[in-house]
Every structure is written in C-alpha cells, then in structure tokens.
XYZ file of C-alpha atoms in Angstrom:
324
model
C 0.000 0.000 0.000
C 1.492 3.094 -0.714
C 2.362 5.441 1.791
C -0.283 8.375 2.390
C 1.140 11.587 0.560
C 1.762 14.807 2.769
C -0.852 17.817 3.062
C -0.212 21.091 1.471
C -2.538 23.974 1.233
C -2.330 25.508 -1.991
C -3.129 29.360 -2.114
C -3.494 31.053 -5.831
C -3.067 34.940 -6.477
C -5.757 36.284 -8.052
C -5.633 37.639 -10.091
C -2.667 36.143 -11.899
C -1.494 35.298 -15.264
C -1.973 37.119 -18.467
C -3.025 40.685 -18.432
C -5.341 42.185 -21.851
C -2.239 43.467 -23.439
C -0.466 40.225 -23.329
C -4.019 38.822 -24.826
C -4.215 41.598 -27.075
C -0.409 40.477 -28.525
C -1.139 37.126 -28.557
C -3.953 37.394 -30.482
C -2.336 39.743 -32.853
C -0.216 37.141 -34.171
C -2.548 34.339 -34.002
C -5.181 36.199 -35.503
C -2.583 37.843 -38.753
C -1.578 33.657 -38.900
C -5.336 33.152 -39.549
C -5.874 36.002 -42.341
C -2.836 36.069 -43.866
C -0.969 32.703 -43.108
C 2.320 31.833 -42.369
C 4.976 33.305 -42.071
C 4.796 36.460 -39.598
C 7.692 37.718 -38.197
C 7.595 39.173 -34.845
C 9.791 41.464 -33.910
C 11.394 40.409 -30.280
C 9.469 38.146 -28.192
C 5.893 39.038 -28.644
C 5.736 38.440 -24.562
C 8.436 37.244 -22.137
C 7.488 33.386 -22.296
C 9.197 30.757 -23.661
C 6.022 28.920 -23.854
C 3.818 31.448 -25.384
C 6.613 32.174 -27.908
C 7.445 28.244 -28.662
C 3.820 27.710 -29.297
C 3.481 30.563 -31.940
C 6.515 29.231 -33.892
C 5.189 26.166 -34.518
C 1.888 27.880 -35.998
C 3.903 29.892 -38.074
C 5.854 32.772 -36.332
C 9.348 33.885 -36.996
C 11.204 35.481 -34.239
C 13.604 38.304 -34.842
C 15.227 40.583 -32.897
C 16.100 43.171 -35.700
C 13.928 43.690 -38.571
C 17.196 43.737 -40.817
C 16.943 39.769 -40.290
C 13.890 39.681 -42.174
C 13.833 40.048 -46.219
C 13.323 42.856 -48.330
C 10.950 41.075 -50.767
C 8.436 39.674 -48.017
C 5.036 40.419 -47.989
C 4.334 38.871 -44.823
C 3.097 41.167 -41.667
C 5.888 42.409 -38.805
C 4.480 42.734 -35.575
C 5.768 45.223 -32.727
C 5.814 43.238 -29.285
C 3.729 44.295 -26.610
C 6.767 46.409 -24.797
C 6.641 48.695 -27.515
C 9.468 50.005 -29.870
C 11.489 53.229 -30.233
C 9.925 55.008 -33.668
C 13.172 54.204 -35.709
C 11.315 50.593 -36.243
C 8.127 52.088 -37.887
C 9.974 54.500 -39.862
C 12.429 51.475 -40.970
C 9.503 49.017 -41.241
C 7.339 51.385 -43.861
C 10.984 52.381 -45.284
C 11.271 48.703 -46.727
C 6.989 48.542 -47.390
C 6.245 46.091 -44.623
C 2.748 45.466 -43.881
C 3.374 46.213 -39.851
C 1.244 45.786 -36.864
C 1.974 47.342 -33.823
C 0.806 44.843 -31.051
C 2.047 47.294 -28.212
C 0.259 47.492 -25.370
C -2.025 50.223 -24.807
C -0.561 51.310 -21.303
C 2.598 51.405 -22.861
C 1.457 53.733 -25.983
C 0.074 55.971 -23.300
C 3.470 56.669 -21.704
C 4.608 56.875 -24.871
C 1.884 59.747 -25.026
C 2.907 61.135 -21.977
C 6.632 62.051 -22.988
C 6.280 62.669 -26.319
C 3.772 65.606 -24.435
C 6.042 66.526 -21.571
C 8.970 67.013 -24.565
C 6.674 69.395 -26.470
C 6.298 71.503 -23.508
C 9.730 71.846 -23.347
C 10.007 69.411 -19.829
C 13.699 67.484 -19.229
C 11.774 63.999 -18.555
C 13.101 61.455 -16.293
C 12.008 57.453 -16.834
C 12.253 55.349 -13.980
C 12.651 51.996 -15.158
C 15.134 49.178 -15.643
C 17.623 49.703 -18.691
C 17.838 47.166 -21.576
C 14.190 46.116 -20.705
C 12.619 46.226 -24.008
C 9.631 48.490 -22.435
C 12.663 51.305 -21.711
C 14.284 51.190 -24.994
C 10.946 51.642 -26.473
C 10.404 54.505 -24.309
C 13.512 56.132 -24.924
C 13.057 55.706 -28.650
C 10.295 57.646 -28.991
C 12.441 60.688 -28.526
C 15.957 62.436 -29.435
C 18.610 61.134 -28.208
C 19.408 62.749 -24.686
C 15.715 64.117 -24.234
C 15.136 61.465 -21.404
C 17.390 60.663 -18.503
C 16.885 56.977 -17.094
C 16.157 57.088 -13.134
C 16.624 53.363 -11.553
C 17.586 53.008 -7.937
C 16.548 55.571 -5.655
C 20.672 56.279 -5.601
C 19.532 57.347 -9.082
C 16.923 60.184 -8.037
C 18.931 61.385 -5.176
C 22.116 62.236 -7.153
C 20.109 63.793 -10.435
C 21.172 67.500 -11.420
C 18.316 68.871 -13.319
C 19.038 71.617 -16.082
C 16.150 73.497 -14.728
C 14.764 72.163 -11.130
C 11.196 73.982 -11.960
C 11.039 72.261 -15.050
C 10.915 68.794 -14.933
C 8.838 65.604 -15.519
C 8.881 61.989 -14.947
C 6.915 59.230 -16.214
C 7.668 54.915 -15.474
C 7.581 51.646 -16.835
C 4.409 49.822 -16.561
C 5.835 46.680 -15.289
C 7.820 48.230 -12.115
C 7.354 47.133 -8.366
C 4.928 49.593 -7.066
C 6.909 50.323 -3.913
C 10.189 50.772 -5.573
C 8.736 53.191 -7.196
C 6.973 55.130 -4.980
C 10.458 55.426 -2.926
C 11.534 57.131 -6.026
C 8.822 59.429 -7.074
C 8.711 60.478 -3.424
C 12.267 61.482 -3.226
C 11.963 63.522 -6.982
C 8.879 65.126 -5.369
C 10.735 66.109 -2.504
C 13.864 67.480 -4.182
C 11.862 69.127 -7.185
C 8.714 69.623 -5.429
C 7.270 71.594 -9.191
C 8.292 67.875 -10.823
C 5.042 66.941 -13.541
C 3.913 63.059 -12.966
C 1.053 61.271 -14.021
C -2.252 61.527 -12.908
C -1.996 57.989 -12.092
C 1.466 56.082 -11.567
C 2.411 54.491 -14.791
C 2.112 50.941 -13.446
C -0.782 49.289 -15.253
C -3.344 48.122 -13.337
C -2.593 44.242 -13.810
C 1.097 44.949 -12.750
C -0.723 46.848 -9.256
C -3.102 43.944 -9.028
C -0.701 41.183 -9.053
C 1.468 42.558 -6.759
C -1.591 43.411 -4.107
C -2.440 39.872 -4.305
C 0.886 38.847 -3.590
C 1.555 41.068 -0.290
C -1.840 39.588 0.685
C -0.308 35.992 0.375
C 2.853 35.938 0.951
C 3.070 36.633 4.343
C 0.623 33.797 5.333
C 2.412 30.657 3.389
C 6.029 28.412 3.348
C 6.747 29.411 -0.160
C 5.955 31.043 -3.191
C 6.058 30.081 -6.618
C 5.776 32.946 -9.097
C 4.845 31.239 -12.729
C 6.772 33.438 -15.203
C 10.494 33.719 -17.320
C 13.488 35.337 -15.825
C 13.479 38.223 -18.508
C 9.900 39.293 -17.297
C 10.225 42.426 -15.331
C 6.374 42.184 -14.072
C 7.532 38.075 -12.547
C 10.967 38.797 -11.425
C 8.861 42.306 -9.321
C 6.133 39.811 -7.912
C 9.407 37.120 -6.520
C 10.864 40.678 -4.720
C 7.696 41.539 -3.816
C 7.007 38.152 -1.800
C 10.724 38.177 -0.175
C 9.905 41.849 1.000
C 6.538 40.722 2.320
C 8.705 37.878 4.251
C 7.797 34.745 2.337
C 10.612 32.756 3.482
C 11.151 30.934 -0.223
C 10.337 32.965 -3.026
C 11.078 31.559 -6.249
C 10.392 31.820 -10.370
C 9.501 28.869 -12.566
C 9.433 28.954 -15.866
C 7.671 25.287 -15.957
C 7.409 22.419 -13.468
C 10.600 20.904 -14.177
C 12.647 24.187 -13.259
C 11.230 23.122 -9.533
C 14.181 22.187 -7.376
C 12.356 20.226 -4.899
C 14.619 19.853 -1.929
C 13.989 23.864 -1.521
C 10.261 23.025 -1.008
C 10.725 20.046 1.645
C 8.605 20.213 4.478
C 6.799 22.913 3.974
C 2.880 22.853 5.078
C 1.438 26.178 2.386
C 2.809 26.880 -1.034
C 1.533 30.592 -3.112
C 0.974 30.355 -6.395
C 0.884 33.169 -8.769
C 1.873 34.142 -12.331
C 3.144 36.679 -14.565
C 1.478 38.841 -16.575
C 3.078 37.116 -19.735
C 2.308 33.493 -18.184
C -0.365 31.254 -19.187
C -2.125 29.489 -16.948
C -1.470 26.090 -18.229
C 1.726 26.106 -16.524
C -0.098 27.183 -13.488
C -1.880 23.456 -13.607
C 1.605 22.081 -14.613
C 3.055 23.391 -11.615
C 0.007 22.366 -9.389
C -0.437 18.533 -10.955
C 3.886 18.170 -10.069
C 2.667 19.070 -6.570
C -0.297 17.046 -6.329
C 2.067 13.948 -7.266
C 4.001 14.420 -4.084
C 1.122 16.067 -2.062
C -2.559 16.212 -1.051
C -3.339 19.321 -2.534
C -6.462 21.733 0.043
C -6.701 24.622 -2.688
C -8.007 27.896 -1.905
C -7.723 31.668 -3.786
C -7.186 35.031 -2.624
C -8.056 37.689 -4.642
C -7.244 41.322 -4.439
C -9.225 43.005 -7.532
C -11.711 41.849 -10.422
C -10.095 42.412 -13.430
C -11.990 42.984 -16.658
C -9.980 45.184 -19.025
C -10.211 44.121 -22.977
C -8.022 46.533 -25.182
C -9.441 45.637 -29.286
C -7.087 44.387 -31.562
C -4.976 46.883 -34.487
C -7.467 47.750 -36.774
C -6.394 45.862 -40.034
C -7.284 42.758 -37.961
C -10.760 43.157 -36.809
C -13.292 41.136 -38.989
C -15.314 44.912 -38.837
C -12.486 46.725 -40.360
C -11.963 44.537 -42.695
C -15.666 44.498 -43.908
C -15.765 48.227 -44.025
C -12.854 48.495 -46.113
C-alpha cells in the first residue's frame, strides 16, 4: 500500500497570469496567422514566455530581434511586441513597405503619449525603469537622443542635477514594483517639489493587481512560486515583492521541471501566482507536479476583479476589414 502523501494547502493569487495586453499580442499574431498565413515575423518576443513564444513558432511565427533579419521582398506582416518600440522601427519598417502591426500594449502607448507631451512643452523627462528592458528602450526611442534621462535606484533620483529644477517631468515603466517606485517618485517630489507626474502612476493596473495579491499571500504561506520567465520584469517584481513581504522561499519557474524540490521540503502552504506574460497552463503544470508528491487543500485570494479588454490593431478586426 502506498504510503499516504503529505498535506499542502495551496493558495493562488488572483488575479494572476496574463493581463489584456499580453491577450491583445497574442492574439495579434494568431489572428494575422489566420488572415494572412504563415509566415509572420515578430519582432522580439511578442511576450516574455518561452512557452507562449514556442507555441506561436510552430503555428507559423518567426522570431527576430532586428527587422534587418527579415527580407526585403516579403510580404508577410511584422508585428511590434507588446513592450513597444522606439519610432526608428516604424519609420524602418514602412521604409522597406512592410505590412506592420503594432501589437504594443495600450498602457505602454500611453506613456509613450505622456513624454512625447512633456517634450513638447519643453520638460527634461526622467524614466524610472530598468535599462535594456525592451519596455525602456521603447520609451527612450520615442524621442531624441538625450531628451530622457533613465532614473533606476533611488541612488539614481537622489544624485540627479536637473538643467532646470522647476522644469521637470517623470513618467515609469508599466511593469515596475509599485513600492520601488513610490520610494523614487517620493524622493523627486521632494527634491523638485514643481516635478510633472502622471495623474496615475504608470504601473498598469494588472502589474498593481498582481502585486496586491501577492503582499496579501505571501506573508501567510512556506513558499511562493511565481509562474513566469526570468526576462519578465512584471515576474521577477512579484518574486521581490514576496521576499519583501517575508515569504521565506520565493522563487520563479518557468515550468514544473525548473522546480528544485529539496527547496520546497517540508513545507505545510505553497503561493501560487503568475506573470502577466504566463499562461495558466503552466499554473496546472506546476500544481499537478505538486499534487504527485502532495494532497493538494486549494483555496484563492483575490485582491481586484479584473476585466480590461483593449481591441485588436485595426487591419485585424473582422469589422475593419468588412468596411474596407
């Protein structure tokens, strides 16, 4: 007879998992696959999952991180990823005729918005974000060189020389721990108290939500698993933001066989959560490698509904199309 497996009480974030500009991407692709066949080339990962990005290449998608690596003579579409890109990839995209599609993510474009407004106005803009993340390069892009000065640690905002100390502005990546960030803004606000911010913190609401349902678990369970890849700012925020809460072993997982299991011995509560770029398939991956080795008592805890939907680009709703 075999032995009777351990109890662990399972407790999912919610909400967790993909947000509706990861859905919006996704479907971008999928749906230009559908109208227009394979291949389409995506420029950088459409999302930070090696899943999500495996699974399109076998429908059709080609992967590239410059669009100099695709050819001249192709009529196939180019999509944008969701982190956005600088404009030099549009301009170079209708340059060479490509049929593009920009699957960036809405609350991205609107930062965009926000600095490209702050510039006309004659603002120096600060960014706080992490450089080399896709979403920053983007961001930077979308003005001239030197227009934006990149603010990451709070060592960052308290050693910043402003031309003009009455005329600055700041605006942030969407995907950035929420209390990192406030650090920050408060310590710009209190050196430059005239600095322009948003009306609302940059941080997209499925980034906030996440994280809230994370400080909410994290301090009542052994462990945490956060479902999501180690180039995903939004995942590697929500593992920080467990450790900070005082989760005791906080930890990302790509898929259930990145689980080093001697880590999680004896513990009595596990967290799960994901990503915004993770699907939750590998959430029930995760949970069935557990529920070989335990006897799984699930519960959720949830810290906001979530029911954004952004439309897809235009040239791919079945509408458009019709009216054109």
């Amino acid at each position: 007879m075999s032995a009777k497996k351990p109890d662990l009480r399972i407790v999912l974030c919610s909400p967790r998992g993909f947000c509706a500009g990861v859905v919006r991407a996704i479907d971008t692709v999928e749906r230009a696959l559908t109208i227009y066949g394979a291949p389409v080339y995506v420029r950088h990962e459409i999302v930070h999952n090696k899943y999500v990005v495996d699974s399109l290449k076998t429908k059709g998608a080609i992967f590239v991180e410059e669009l100099a690596e695709i050819p001249d003579d192709t009529n196939a579409p180019v999509v944008f990823s969701a982190h956005g890109v600088p404009k030099s990839v549009p301009a170079e995209a209708k340059s060479r005729n490509f049929f593009s599609l920009d699957a960036t993510c809405p609350l991205v474009t609107k930062v965009h918005r926000e600095a490209a407004i702050h510039f006309k106005r004659g603002r120096e803009i600060l960014l706080i974000g992490h450089s080399h993340h896709p979403e920053v390069v983007g961001t930077l892009g979308q003005l001239p060189a030197g227009a934006v000065t990149l603010i990451e640690t709070a060592e960052d905002a308290k050693t910043f020389v402003p031309k003009d100390p009455d005329n600055l502005a700041f605006v942030t990546q969407t995907t950035l721990s929420i209390d990192d960030t406030a650090e920050i803004v408060a310590l710009l606000k209190q050196r430059f108290p005239n600095v322009n911010g948003p009306h609302k913190e940059d941080i997209c609401y499925a980034t906030t939500n996440r994280q809230l349902a994370v400080k909410k678990v994290a301090p009542v369970v052994d462990a945490l698993i956060v479902v999501g890849a180690p180039n995903s700012s939004n995942s590697q925020r929500l593992r920080e933001v467990a450790e900070r809460e005082g989760c005791p072993i906080a930890v990302l997982a790509q898929r259930a066989s990145d689980i080093d299991w001697q880590r999680f011995d004896g513990i009595r509560s596990l967290g799960i959560t994901a990503g915004a770029s993770a699907p939750e398939v590998i959430v029930e991956e995760i949970m069935g490698a557990f529920a070989e080795r335990y006897e799984l008592h699930v519960e959720t805890v949830s810290a906001a509904e979530e029911n954004e939907f952004f439309p897809l680009p235009r040239s791919l709703r079945p509408d458009a199309a019709a009216a054109e």
